[in-house]
Amino acid sequence: MASALRFVLFVVSCLLVVGSPWAIAAQDGDLQTKDYNDAECGERLALKEGLVKGGYPTLPGEWPWHVALYQRGITSEGFIYACGGSIVHRYLIVTAAHCVTYAASRRKIPTEDLQLKMGRFNLSNEVEEHGEEHRVIESIVHAGFVPTTFENDIAILRVELPIIFNHFIQPVCLWKRDDGFVLPSVYERLGTVVGWGLTDENRSGTVLNEARMPVVDSLTCLASDRTFFGRLLYAKAYCAGFKNGTGVCNGDSGGGMFFQFQNRWYLKGLVSFSNTIDASGVCNLKQYIGFTDASQYIDWLYENTPNSGIDDPILGHPNIRLINQGNCGHNKHVYEYAEERKPILGQYGWMVTLRHPFQDPEYVPCNGVLINRNYILTTNCVDLQDEISVTIGDYDTSKTKDCVKEEWEEYQTCISTVQTVSVGQLFRKDDLVLARLTIPAVIGRREHISAICLPVTPQQRERLYNRYIMTGWKESGTDAKTLQRAVLTTIDQNNCRVELENPQLDDRTICARNPNNRSRSPMCNDYMPGSIIQAIEKKSNRYLLYGLQTSISYCSRPEQYIAISKYMQWILDNIRG
């Protein structure tokens, strides 16, 4: 890892901004004592619990608070790695202000053009088992940030949903202690900086690297290059480095400098600025690196910390962290605007089949959907008293290996084997069934197995789409053995009551039908129960689950779907980690 960047340390007990619709429910004062507890931060659990290979600690999980910040490319819609950052709270990331603003400007990059990846080690591996992506909903740049001198180069990023802490994703401790212990001076001490910045060959790194370097006093730093550091080194910044070619470099900006005291790691600074070799802009590792001193921003951080959260029953639910994890609802073919043209194989990795062990493995009596590693949702389409087998990641039930060649592709696309598990605990409400798997789904290990997102925000729960995407296996016909898809048109409640002759129909049911063809297979909606309807949220470009089919109508009447948004409280009440 080379050396320089603009680096801001943000040491703070930073919670959500007052009035934020994303804050967690809490009583006054709870956030500071509960979410910034010195006993629940700065631990490397992957190492502590013996996750080692060959007697040496594995590199993944060694720095669980370090995150990768991506920016949307100017010339494309894809995201490009830009900076590092540090997790300090279940909703908050600290990074450098220059990482979230346009070059030499205070103008903030739109949040929809920012993306955070956590639990990552090798950025070239898009399906790392423990990797998760989070959408940024707000960036808070210090009001005193000066882009030309990197003064107050610090920013807070808030994510939409709580970060799920595990062995590979953890918060780092802030530069404070609640027990009266005074953190020692760091001058001449070695701190650790990590990042995916430029390597010795001036290429962007793919695996997370670390470098240790000493903090030097201001006079030594100024004497090394008074012209450069004289205009940048202010009271809330410090220098570090060996000046020997070892350090941090372009792409490491915003990452933290960490120190360990009493078996816990603390965030001291953020990579902010460095000198360059020439007009190329590549960092000069023969010079010291500039860091923002986070310990001097405690008051600013607390000013942006709320005293209490909101009382939304879903966003404030303690189990909200168990759903919408990582790459839920990932749209693999974002540039294919017409849903009908997207490949089905591998696109809907959350679809599952349910059957009894004695039933024909090619026949699908019941569909379901994966909502996290441990749980699926389905309907009353199998005998809940008998043993139930769940197949995850399937496409063609008649084949052991699925391969498809689309008309526009030169070669076949194949996916790896499916995962088959049993159902353990069951919960039922009306026609909806929540089932816990006996073995967790291998989300992240196989690219064709993933979970779908659920509608959790008030806007997501209240929205009714005009069209939904239905996926599932059918009852019969030439296409019954392969996963199918149809785009349905929504029918309003009043018309649905009339067509179904059911005046008791309420908002717990969504009605829809396939307008393309009323004949039977392959276009008709003779999908088996448990087939789902979903929609792509434009802002996040992810699939959200909106309904599960309750029965088969054979296209003669509208299909009825359980409205998942009306059961979110029940789902969260019953899932466990």
XYZ file of N, CA and C in Angstrom, residues 218-451:
702
model
N 4.899 18.318 15.014
C 4.646 19.314 13.972
C 5.919 19.995 13.494
N 6.856 20.284 14.408
C 8.088 20.966 14.014
C 8.912 20.107 13.063
N 8.981 18.801 13.352
C 9.713 17.893 12.468
C 9.061 17.833 11.098
N 7.737 17.800 11.092
C 7.002 17.732 9.830
C 7.227 19.000 9.008
N 7.120 20.159 9.642
C 7.320 21.428 8.937
C 8.739 21.543 8.393
N 9.710 21.117 9.181
C 11.101 21.222 8.759
C 11.393 20.355 7.540
N 10.615 19.289 7.343
C 10.858 18.385 6.219
C 10.501 19.025 4.883
N 9.502 19.913 4.871
C 9.091 20.597 3.639
C 8.192 21.764 4.039
N 8.825 22.878 4.413
C 8.065 24.013 4.942
C 7.120 24.595 3.896
N 7.515 24.576 2.635
C 6.657 25.139 1.588
C 5.344 24.375 1.479
N 5.430 23.046 1.524
C 4.221 22.229 1.376
C 3.413 22.177 2.670
N 4.037 21.751 3.764
C 3.301 21.566 5.012
C 2.964 22.888 5.697
N 3.675 23.955 5.350
C 3.399 25.242 5.975
C 2.004 25.757 5.689
N 1.421 25.379 4.554
C 0.071 25.858 4.221
C -1.017 24.828 4.526
N -0.610 23.615 4.931
C -1.594 22.558 5.164
C -1.657 22.072 6.610
N -0.560 22.179 7.322
C -0.510 21.616 8.668
C -1.075 22.615 9.674
N -2.315 22.414 10.055
C -2.972 23.304 11.006
C -3.162 22.572 12.330
N -3.812 23.230 13.291
C -3.867 22.719 14.665
C -4.603 21.393 14.795
N -5.508 21.085 13.851
C -6.294 19.856 13.946
C -5.825 18.797 12.952
N -4.553 18.860 12.591
C -3.969 17.853 11.708
C -2.618 17.437 12.268
N -2.136 16.277 11.855
C -0.811 15.832 12.288
C -0.152 15.050 11.158
N 1.141 14.793 11.311
C 1.911 14.079 10.292
C 2.355 12.715 10.812
N 2.565 11.808 9.875
C 3.082 10.484 10.220
C 3.806 9.919 9.012
N 4.702 8.970 9.261
C 5.394 8.313 8.165
C 6.857 8.073 8.458
N 7.484 7.256 7.590
C 8.906 6.954 7.705
C 9.747 7.715 6.681
N 9.106 8.210 5.626
C 9.812 8.861 4.521
C 10.778 7.893 3.832
N 10.417 6.621 3.820
C 11.302 5.615 3.230
C 10.627 4.806 2.127
N 9.484 5.309 1.626
C 8.774 4.580 0.579
C 7.662 3.698 1.100
N 7.490 3.649 2.428
C 6.412 2.865 3.024
C 5.336 3.812 3.524
N 4.111 3.551 3.158
C 3.046 4.423 3.635
C 1.758 4.188 2.892
N 0.904 5.207 2.894
C -0.383 5.119 2.209
C -0.316 5.963 0.952
N -1.210 5.656 -0.015
C -1.137 6.359 -1.289
C -2.528 6.608 -1.839
N -2.584 7.123 -3.077
C -3.851 7.437 -3.712
C -4.811 6.258 -3.604
N -6.003 6.523 -3.133
C -6.980 5.462 -2.925
C -7.120 5.080 -1.470
N -6.186 5.551 -0.622
C -6.261 5.266 0.813
C -6.919 6.407 1.583
N -7.220 7.513 0.918
C -7.843 8.659 1.574
C -9.079 8.236 2.354
N -9.299 8.907 3.468
C -10.493 8.649 4.262
C -10.367 7.478 5.200
N -9.378 6.606 4.966
C -9.164 5.477 5.858
C -8.589 5.942 7.182
N -8.640 5.101 8.191
C -8.214 5.501 9.523
C -6.798 5.104 9.868
N -6.231 5.825 10.846
C -5.004 5.381 11.511
C -5.432 4.854 12.867
N -5.033 3.615 13.182
C -5.526 2.930 14.366
C -4.388 2.619 15.337
N -4.724 2.710 16.633
C -3.791 2.352 17.702
C -4.479 1.369 18.633
N -3.701 0.430 19.154
C -4.256 -0.572 20.058
C -3.840 -0.279 21.496
N -4.840 -0.233 22.377
C -4.608 -0.075 23.808
C -5.498 -1.063 24.544
N -4.906 -1.838 25.443
C -5.653 -2.801 26.252
C -6.559 -3.683 25.392
N -5.984 -4.222 24.316
C -6.643 -5.201 23.445
C -7.797 -4.641 22.623
N -7.894 -3.307 22.530
C -8.917 -2.715 21.672
C -8.263 -1.696 20.742
N -8.861 -1.565 19.556
C -8.324 -0.658 18.557
C -9.130 0.638 18.539
N -8.399 1.752 18.462
C -9.006 3.080 18.492
C -8.642 3.849 17.222
N -9.596 4.660 16.779
C -9.396 5.486 15.594
C -8.799 6.828 16.006
N -7.633 7.145 15.471
C -6.967 8.402 15.818
C -7.043 9.428 14.694
N -6.859 9.005 13.467
C -6.837 9.979 12.385
C -7.393 9.424 11.094
N -7.589 10.321 10.123
C -8.042 9.938 8.786
C -7.016 10.405 7.761
N -6.693 9.557 6.814
C -5.750 9.931 5.765
C -6.314 11.125 5.012
N -5.524 12.219 4.936
C -6.049 13.448 4.360
C -5.240 13.964 3.174
N -3.934 14.197 3.343
C -3.182 14.818 2.250
C -1.732 14.348 2.251
N -1.086 14.494 1.096
C 0.341 14.209 0.976
C 0.880 14.945 -0.232
N 2.181 15.059 -0.283
C 2.828 15.681 -1.430
C 2.854 14.674 -2.580
N 3.085 15.165 -3.776
C 3.131 14.286 -4.941
C 4.516 14.317 -5.569
N 4.790 13.286 -6.362
C 6.106 13.179 -6.994
C 6.254 14.206 -8.102
N 5.228 14.331 -8.932
C 5.281 15.259 -10.056
C 3.860 15.596 -10.461
N 3.695 16.089 -11.665
C 2.373 16.494 -12.146
C 1.417 15.317 -12.292
N 1.931 14.084 -12.214
C 1.069 12.909 -12.343
C 0.114 12.772 -11.172
N 0.439 13.408 -10.051
C -0.427 13.340 -8.883
C -0.208 12.122 -8.020
N 0.773 11.280 -8.356
C 1.060 10.087 -7.555
C 1.761 10.506 -6.273
N 1.359 9.917 -5.154
C 1.882 10.312 -3.852
C 3.390 10.096 -3.738
N 4.010 10.957 -2.957
C 5.457 10.894 -2.729
C 5.710 10.244 -1.374
N 6.159 8.997 -1.383
C 6.363 8.262 -0.143
C 7.686 8.601 0.532
N 8.407 9.560 -0.023
C 9.612 10.059 0.636
C 9.278 11.262 1.512
N 7.976 11.567 1.621
C 7.503 12.675 2.445
C 6.532 12.142 3.498
N 6.281 12.952 4.523
C 5.306 12.576 5.539
C 3.888 12.666 4.964
N 2.954 12.002 5.645
C 1.544 12.006 5.254
C 0.763 12.853 6.254
N -0.226 13.600 5.752
C -1.049 14.430 6.619
C -2.340 13.736 7.018
N -2.676 13.811 8.309
C -3.888 13.195 8.849
C -4.731 14.251 9.568
N -6.030 14.097 9.513
C -6.917 14.917 10.330
C -6.984 14.297 11.719
N -6.811 15.105 12.739
C -6.807 14.611 14.119
C -8.239 14.527 14.631
N -8.776 13.325 14.661
C -10.177 13.144 15.027
C -10.481 13.466 16.467
N -9.509 13.303 17.316
C -9.761 13.527 18.741
C -10.189 14.959 19.013
N -9.982 15.855 18.063
C -10.366 17.254 18.244
C -11.730 17.575 17.631
N -12.446 16.545 17.201
C -13.756 16.764 16.582
C -14.887 16.125 17.392
N -14.604 15.827 18.653
C -15.618 15.180 19.484
C -16.877 16.041 19.593
N -16.707 17.330 19.874
C -17.873 18.208 20.018
C -18.682 18.265 18.727
N -17.996 18.361 17.603
C -18.706 18.424 16.315
C -19.490 17.144 16.072
N -18.903 16.028 16.449
C -19.576 14.759 16.239
C -20.827 14.644 17.103
N -20.712 15.080 18.348
C -21.875 15.003 19.225
C -22.963 15.984 18.811
N -22.584 17.074 18.189
C -23.591 18.002 17.683
C -24.436 17.352 16.594
N -23.888 16.353 15.931
C -24.607 15.643 14.882
C -25.121 14.289 15.368
N -25.242 14.162 16.683
C -25.748 12.932 17.284
C -27.094 13.207 17.937
N -28.135 12.482 17.586
C -29.459 12.732 18.171
C -29.555 12.191 19.589
N -30.484 12.731 20.332
C -30.744 12.245 21.681
C -31.690 11.056 21.687
N -32.469 10.922 20.618
C -33.416 9.813 20.558
C -33.724 9.493 19.109
N -34.308 8.340 18.891
C -34.662 7.922 17.545
C -36.129 8.159 17.269
N -36.611 7.605 16.176
C -38.009 7.739 15.824
C -38.762 6.508 16.294
N -40.067 6.561 16.206
C -40.871 5.453 16.710
C -41.481 4.626 15.589
N -40.882 4.655 14.397
C -41.386 3.810 13.321
C -41.256 2.351 13.752
N -42.352 1.589 13.724
C -42.314 0.222 14.254
C -41.417 -0.724 13.465
N -41.143 -0.406 12.206
C -40.310 -1.288 11.391
C -38.845 -0.869 11.461
N -38.549 0.383 11.129
C -37.155 0.839 11.152
C -36.582 0.836 12.561
N -37.443 0.984 13.562
C -36.972 0.968 14.937
C -36.982 -0.403 15.577
N -37.373 -1.420 14.821
C -37.455 -2.776 15.379
C -36.054 -3.333 15.627
N -35.821 -3.984 16.761
C -34.470 -4.509 17.051
C -33.993 -5.567 16.065
N -34.910 -6.221 15.343
C -34.506 -7.256 14.385
C -34.365 -6.736 12.960
N -34.466 -5.417 12.767
C -34.330 -4.861 11.421
C -32.964 -5.198 10.833
N -31.972 -5.380 11.692
C -30.613 -5.685 11.232
C -30.505 -7.062 10.583
N -31.526 -7.916 10.780
C -31.452 -9.282 10.271
C -31.950 -9.422 8.841
N -32.522 -8.356 8.280
C -33.015 -8.427 6.904
C -32.334 -7.363 6.056
N -32.552 -7.450 4.740
C -31.967 -6.497 3.782
C -30.464 -6.375 3.972
N -29.829 -7.520 4.141
C -28.392 -7.549 4.360
C -27.637 -7.543 3.037
N -26.454 -6.929 3.072
C -25.525 -7.020 1.950
C -26.134 -6.744 0.598
N -26.017 -7.718 -0.303
C -26.461 -7.556 -1.683
C -27.874 -8.058 -1.906
N -28.761 -7.863 -0.958
C -30.132 -8.336 -1.139
C -30.741 -7.716 -2.395
N -31.527 -8.517 -3.113
C -32.250 -8.019 -4.277
C -31.378 -7.477 -5.384
N -30.140 -7.957 -5.472
C -29.190 -7.407 -6.446
C -29.673 -7.626 -7.875
N -29.717 -6.540 -8.650
C -30.120 -6.593 -10.056
C -28.869 -6.798 -10.901
N -28.628 -8.024 -11.332
C -27.388 -8.349 -12.033
C -27.333 -7.784 -13.444
N -28.487 -7.469 -14.012
C -28.521 -6.990 -15.392
C -29.161 -5.607 -15.426
N -28.498 -4.662 -14.740
C -29.052 -3.331 -14.573
C -29.227 -2.605 -15.895
N -28.399 -2.903 -16.874
C -28.455 -2.162 -18.129
C -29.488 -2.723 -19.109
N -30.101 -3.858 -18.762
C -31.193 -4.386 -19.574
C -32.479 -3.754 -19.060
N -32.951 -2.711 -19.717
C -34.074 -1.955 -19.189
C -35.375 -2.749 -19.218
N -35.577 -3.585 -20.230
C -36.796 -4.384 -20.308
C -36.617 -5.647 -19.481
N -37.460 -5.819 -18.477
C -37.338 -6.993 -17.614
C -37.463 -8.282 -18.418
N -38.304 -8.253 -19.453
C -38.543 -9.450 -20.247
C -37.300 -9.927 -20.991
N -36.308 -9.050 -21.168
C -35.099 -9.431 -21.899
C -33.966 -9.883 -20.982
N -34.146 -9.750 -19.699
C -33.095 -10.185 -18.786
C -33.067 -11.711 -18.709
N -31.870 -12.304 -18.656
C -31.802 -13.759 -18.466
C -32.470 -14.143 -17.146
N -33.136 -15.274 -17.122
C -33.764 -15.744 -15.888
C -32.763 -16.532 -15.048
N -31.889 -17.280 -15.710
C -30.898 -18.083 -15.006
C -29.985 -17.191 -14.165
N -29.986 -17.388 -12.853
C -29.118 -16.637 -11.958
C -29.590 -15.242 -11.614
N -30.681 -14.772 -12.218
C -31.144 -13.403 -11.979
C -31.946 -13.286 -10.691
N -32.692 -14.327 -10.349
C -33.575 -14.273 -9.180
C -33.117 -15.330 -8.170
N -31.957 -15.085 -7.575
C -31.322 -16.073 -6.707
C -32.020 -16.318 -5.389
N -33.105 -15.612 -5.125
C -33.851 -15.767 -3.875
C -35.004 -16.769 -4.003
N -35.279 -17.234 -5.228
C -36.380 -18.181 -5.403
C -35.992 -19.565 -4.883
N -36.923 -20.212 -4.179
C -36.694 -21.558 -3.653
C -37.899 -22.433 -3.974
N -37.683 -23.736 -3.956
C -38.779 -24.689 -4.117
C -38.948 -25.471 -2.825
N -40.194 -25.839 -2.519
C -40.493 -26.634 -1.333
C -41.263 -27.875 -1.757
N -40.894 -28.993 -1.191
C -41.595 -30.249 -1.454
C -41.305 -31.200 -0.305
N -42.071 -32.269 -0.244
C -41.793 -33.319 0.729
C -40.768 -34.282 0.131
N -39.922 -34.886 0.946
C -38.857 -35.761 0.419
C -39.359 -36.887 -0.468
N -40.601 -37.338 -0.271
C -41.121 -38.452 -1.062
C -41.688 -38.001 -2.408
N -41.741 -36.694 -2.678
C -42.312 -36.202 -3.921
C -41.278 -36.166 -5.039
N -41.769 -36.180 -6.278
C -40.925 -36.127 -7.465
C -40.070 -34.859 -7.421
N -38.729 -34.963 -7.481
C -37.864 -33.782 -7.394
C -38.014 -32.822 -8.566
N -38.619 -33.282 -9.675
C -38.812 -32.394 -10.818
C -40.106 -31.593 -10.709
N -40.975 -32.000 -9.808
C -42.265 -31.323 -9.640
C -42.161 -30.315 -8.501
N -42.709 -29.122 -8.715
C -42.643 -28.060 -7.711
C -44.050 -27.778 -7.188
N -44.420 -28.346 -6.054
C -45.754 -28.092 -5.505
C -45.870 -26.741 -4.818
N -44.708 -26.155 -4.484
C -44.753 -24.935 -3.682
C -43.503 -24.096 -3.926
N -43.701 -22.802 -4.169
C -42.596 -21.856 -4.311
C -42.366 -21.123 -2.992
N -41.220 -20.507 -2.873
C -40.913 -19.695 -1.702
C -39.822 -18.704 -2.046
N -39.435 -17.886 -1.056
C -38.447 -16.845 -1.305
C -37.533 -16.698 -0.093
N -36.241 -16.546 -0.359
C -35.220 -16.416 0.681
C -35.117 -14.953 1.114
N -35.270 -14.680 2.431
C -35.198 -13.295 2.909
C -33.927 -13.014 3.709
N -33.241 -14.041 4.171
C -31.889 -13.917 4.723
C -31.290 -15.316 4.787
N -30.147 -15.465 5.412
C -29.474 -16.769 5.419
C -30.302 -17.854 6.094
N -31.157 -17.456 7.015
C -31.833 -18.439 7.862
C -33.322 -18.615 7.604
N -33.955 -17.709 6.854
C -35.413 -17.752 6.747
C -35.905 -17.637 5.309
N -37.036 -18.324 5.059
C -37.759 -18.177 3.804
C -39.208 -17.828 4.122
N -39.883 -17.242 3.142
C -41.319 -17.007 3.223
C -42.003 -17.856 2.165
N -43.161 -18.413 2.517
C -43.950 -19.185 1.570
C -45.411 -19.109 2.003
N -46.253 -19.949 1.403
C -47.671 -19.967 1.759
C -48.068 -21.379 2.182
N -49.340 -21.571 2.479
C -49.826 -22.880 2.925
C -50.001 -23.825 1.737
N -48.898 -24.150 1.063
C -48.998 -24.996 -0.122
C -48.361 -26.367 0.075
N -47.834 -26.647 1.258
C -47.349 -27.983 1.603
C -47.882 -28.327 2.985
N -47.908 -29.600 3.289
C -48.373 -30.044 4.599
C -47.319 -29.676 5.639
N -47.644 -28.736 6.488
C -46.676 -28.237 7.457
C -46.384 -29.243 8.559
N -47.141 -30.331 8.617
C -46.915 -31.336 9.649
C -45.858 -32.357 9.232
N -45.572 -32.441 7.924
C -44.595 -33.409 7.425
C -43.238 -32.744 7.206
N -42.223 -33.566 6.981
C -40.886 -33.043 6.700
C -40.900 -32.283 5.377
N -40.232 -31.132 5.369
C -40.213 -30.277 4.180
C -38.770 -30.078 3.732
N -38.533 -30.273 2.441
C -37.216 -30.069 1.855
C -37.238 -28.789 1.022
N -36.202 -27.958 1.174
C -36.104 -26.689 0.457
C -34.882 -26.731 -0.461
N -35.089 -26.409 -1.739
C -33.987 -26.332 -2.697
C -33.754 -24.871 -3.052
N -32.505 -24.428 -2.886
C -32.141 -23.026 -3.087
C -31.215 -22.912 -4.294
N -31.453 -21.913 -5.143
C -30.567 -21.662 -6.275
C -30.837 -22.521 -7.489
N -32.038 -23.088 -7.605
C -32.352 -23.958 -8.739
C -32.903 -23.139 -9.905
N -32.891 -23.748 -11.076
C -33.477 -23.141 -12.274
C -34.287 -24.184 -13.040
N -33.622 -25.266 -13.461
C -34.293 -26.363 -14.154
C -34.294 -27.567 -13.219
N -35.466 -27.940 -12.735
C -35.549 -29.013 -11.744
C -35.232 -30.385 -12.322
N -35.164 -30.498 -13.650
C -34.884 -31.795 -14.274
C -33.394 -32.013 -14.506
N -32.557 -31.010 -14.193
C -31.129 -31.115 -14.454
C -30.332 -30.918 -13.173
N -29.174 -31.565 -13.129
C -28.284 -31.396 -11.982
C -27.384 -30.179 -12.150
N -27.171 -29.745 -13.398
C -26.387 -28.550 -13.678
C -27.133 -27.710 -14.696
N -27.363 -26.456 -14.364
C -28.152 -25.581 -15.232
C -27.253 -24.755 -16.133
N -27.498 -24.829 -17.434
C -26.778 -24.026 -18.418
C -27.780 -23.490 -19.434
N -27.611 -22.232 -19.816
C -28.501 -21.604 -20.792
C -27.666 -20.755 -21.733
N -28.007 -20.779 -23.013
C -27.363 -19.908 -23.997
C -28.422 -18.960 -24.540
N -28.311 -17.682 -24.168
C -29.243 -16.686 -24.665
C -28.931 -16.377 -26.126
N -29.919 -15.896 -26.861
C -29.750 -15.665 -28.291
C -28.678 -14.634 -28.601
N -28.434 -13.696 -27.664
C -27.435 -12.662 -27.918
C -26.055 -13.023 -27.346
N -25.942 -14.201 -26.706
C -24.682 -14.592 -26.108
C -23.959 -15.614 -26.981
N -22.622 -15.553 -26.960
C -21.819 -16.472 -27.763
C -21.648 -17.821 -27.082
N -21.560 -17.805 -25.733
C -21.325 -19.039 -24.999
C -22.447 -19.292 -23.994
N -22.511 -20.521 -23.524
C -23.488 -20.882 -22.513
C -23.142 -20.250 -21.166
N -24.179 -19.947 -20.390
C -24.009 -19.503 -19.012
C -24.437 -20.639 -18.093
N -23.567 -21.042 -17.185
C -23.876 -22.143 -16.275
C -23.759 -21.664 -14.835
N -24.512 -22.296 -13.952
C -24.421 -21.988 -12.533
C -24.027 -23.253 -11.784
N -23.478 -23.067 -10.594
C -23.022 -24.205 -9.805
C -24.205 -24.931 -9.177
N -23.914 -25.925 -8.395
C -24.954 -26.786 -7.852
C -25.867 -26.048 -6.880
N -27.042 -26.614 -6.676
C -28.021 -26.025 -5.769
C -27.703 -26.431 -4.339
N -28.407 -25.824 -3.402
C -28.288 -26.188 -1.991
C -29.637 -26.720 -1.526
N -29.629 -27.867 -0.881
C -30.861 -28.467 -0.376
C -30.779 -28.589 1.138
N -31.765 -28.039 1.821
C -31.796 -28.065 3.283
C -33.205 -28.426 3.743
N -33.335 -28.654 5.028
C -34.640 -28.948 5.617
C -35.179 -27.730 6.336
N -36.467 -27.777 6.630
C -37.121 -26.713 7.380
C -37.191 -27.105 8.844
N -36.855 -26.164 9.709
C -36.944 -26.411 11.137
C -38.208 -25.798 11.705
N -38.059 -24.647 12.332
C -39.182 -23.986 12.985
C -40.086 -23.289 11.974
N -41.403 -23.329 12.216
C -42.387 -22.712 11.332
C -43.251 -21.721 12.099
N -43.592 -20.611 11.429
C -44.519 -19.624 11.979
C -45.578 -19.349 10.915
N -46.802 -19.165 11.344
C -47.891 -18.983 10.386
C -48.799 -17.849 10.830
N -49.171 -16.993 9.871
C -50.155 -15.943 10.111
C -51.001 -15.808 8.852
N -52.298 -16.009 8.987
C -53.202 -16.061 7.834
C -52.667 -17.118 6.860
N -52.418 -16.753 5.601
C -51.888 -17.720 4.631
C -50.375 -17.623 4.466
N -49.733 -16.773 5.246
C -48.292 -16.570 5.120
C -47.542 -17.473 6.099
N -46.455 -18.081 5.617
C -45.645 -18.981 6.437
C -44.201 -18.487 6.445
N -43.635 -18.357 7.638
C -42.225 -18.017 7.826
C -41.528 -19.275 8.320
N -40.505 -19.725 7.596
C -39.831 -20.980 7.937
C -38.346 -20.740 8.166
N -37.828 -21.295 9.251
C -36.396 -21.215 9.535
C -35.704 -22.455 8.981
N -34.597 -22.250 8.282
C -33.846 -23.353 7.702
C -32.968 -24.007 8.765
N -32.764 -25.313 8.634
C -31.914 -26.015 9.597
C -30.439 -25.708 9.371
N -30.080 -25.361 8.127
C -28.708 -24.984 7.772
C -28.780 -23.657 7.017
N -27.953 -22.669 7.359
C -28.021 -21.368 6.671
C -27.749 -21.488 5.178
N -28.428 -20.664 4.401
C -28.179 -20.598 2.964
C -26.788 -20.031 2.710
N -26.147 -20.489 1.642
C -24.767 -20.081 1.355
C -24.748 -18.779 0.552
N -25.406 -17.776 1.070
C -25.411 -16.465 0.421
C -23.989 -15.910 0.424
N -23.545 -15.426 -0.727
C -22.201 -14.875 -0.834
C -21.173 -15.882 -1.302
N -21.442 -17.163 -1.132
C -20.494 -18.186 -1.575
C -20.797 -18.640 -3.000
N -22.059 -18.563 -3.388
C -22.456 -18.920 -4.745
C -23.244 -17.750 -5.317
N -22.841 -17.278 -6.475
C -23.417 -16.053 -7.010
C -24.877 -16.206 -7.412
N -25.375 -17.439 -7.544
C -26.773 -17.628 -7.925
C -27.675 -17.838 -6.710
N -27.140 -17.640 -5.496
C -27.950 -17.742 -4.279
C -27.852 -16.423 -3.525
N -28.979 -15.761 -3.343
C -29.010 -14.474 -2.648
C -30.378 -14.290 -2.011
N -30.509 -13.269 -1.186
C -31.786 -12.963 -0.536
C -32.422 -11.759 -1.215
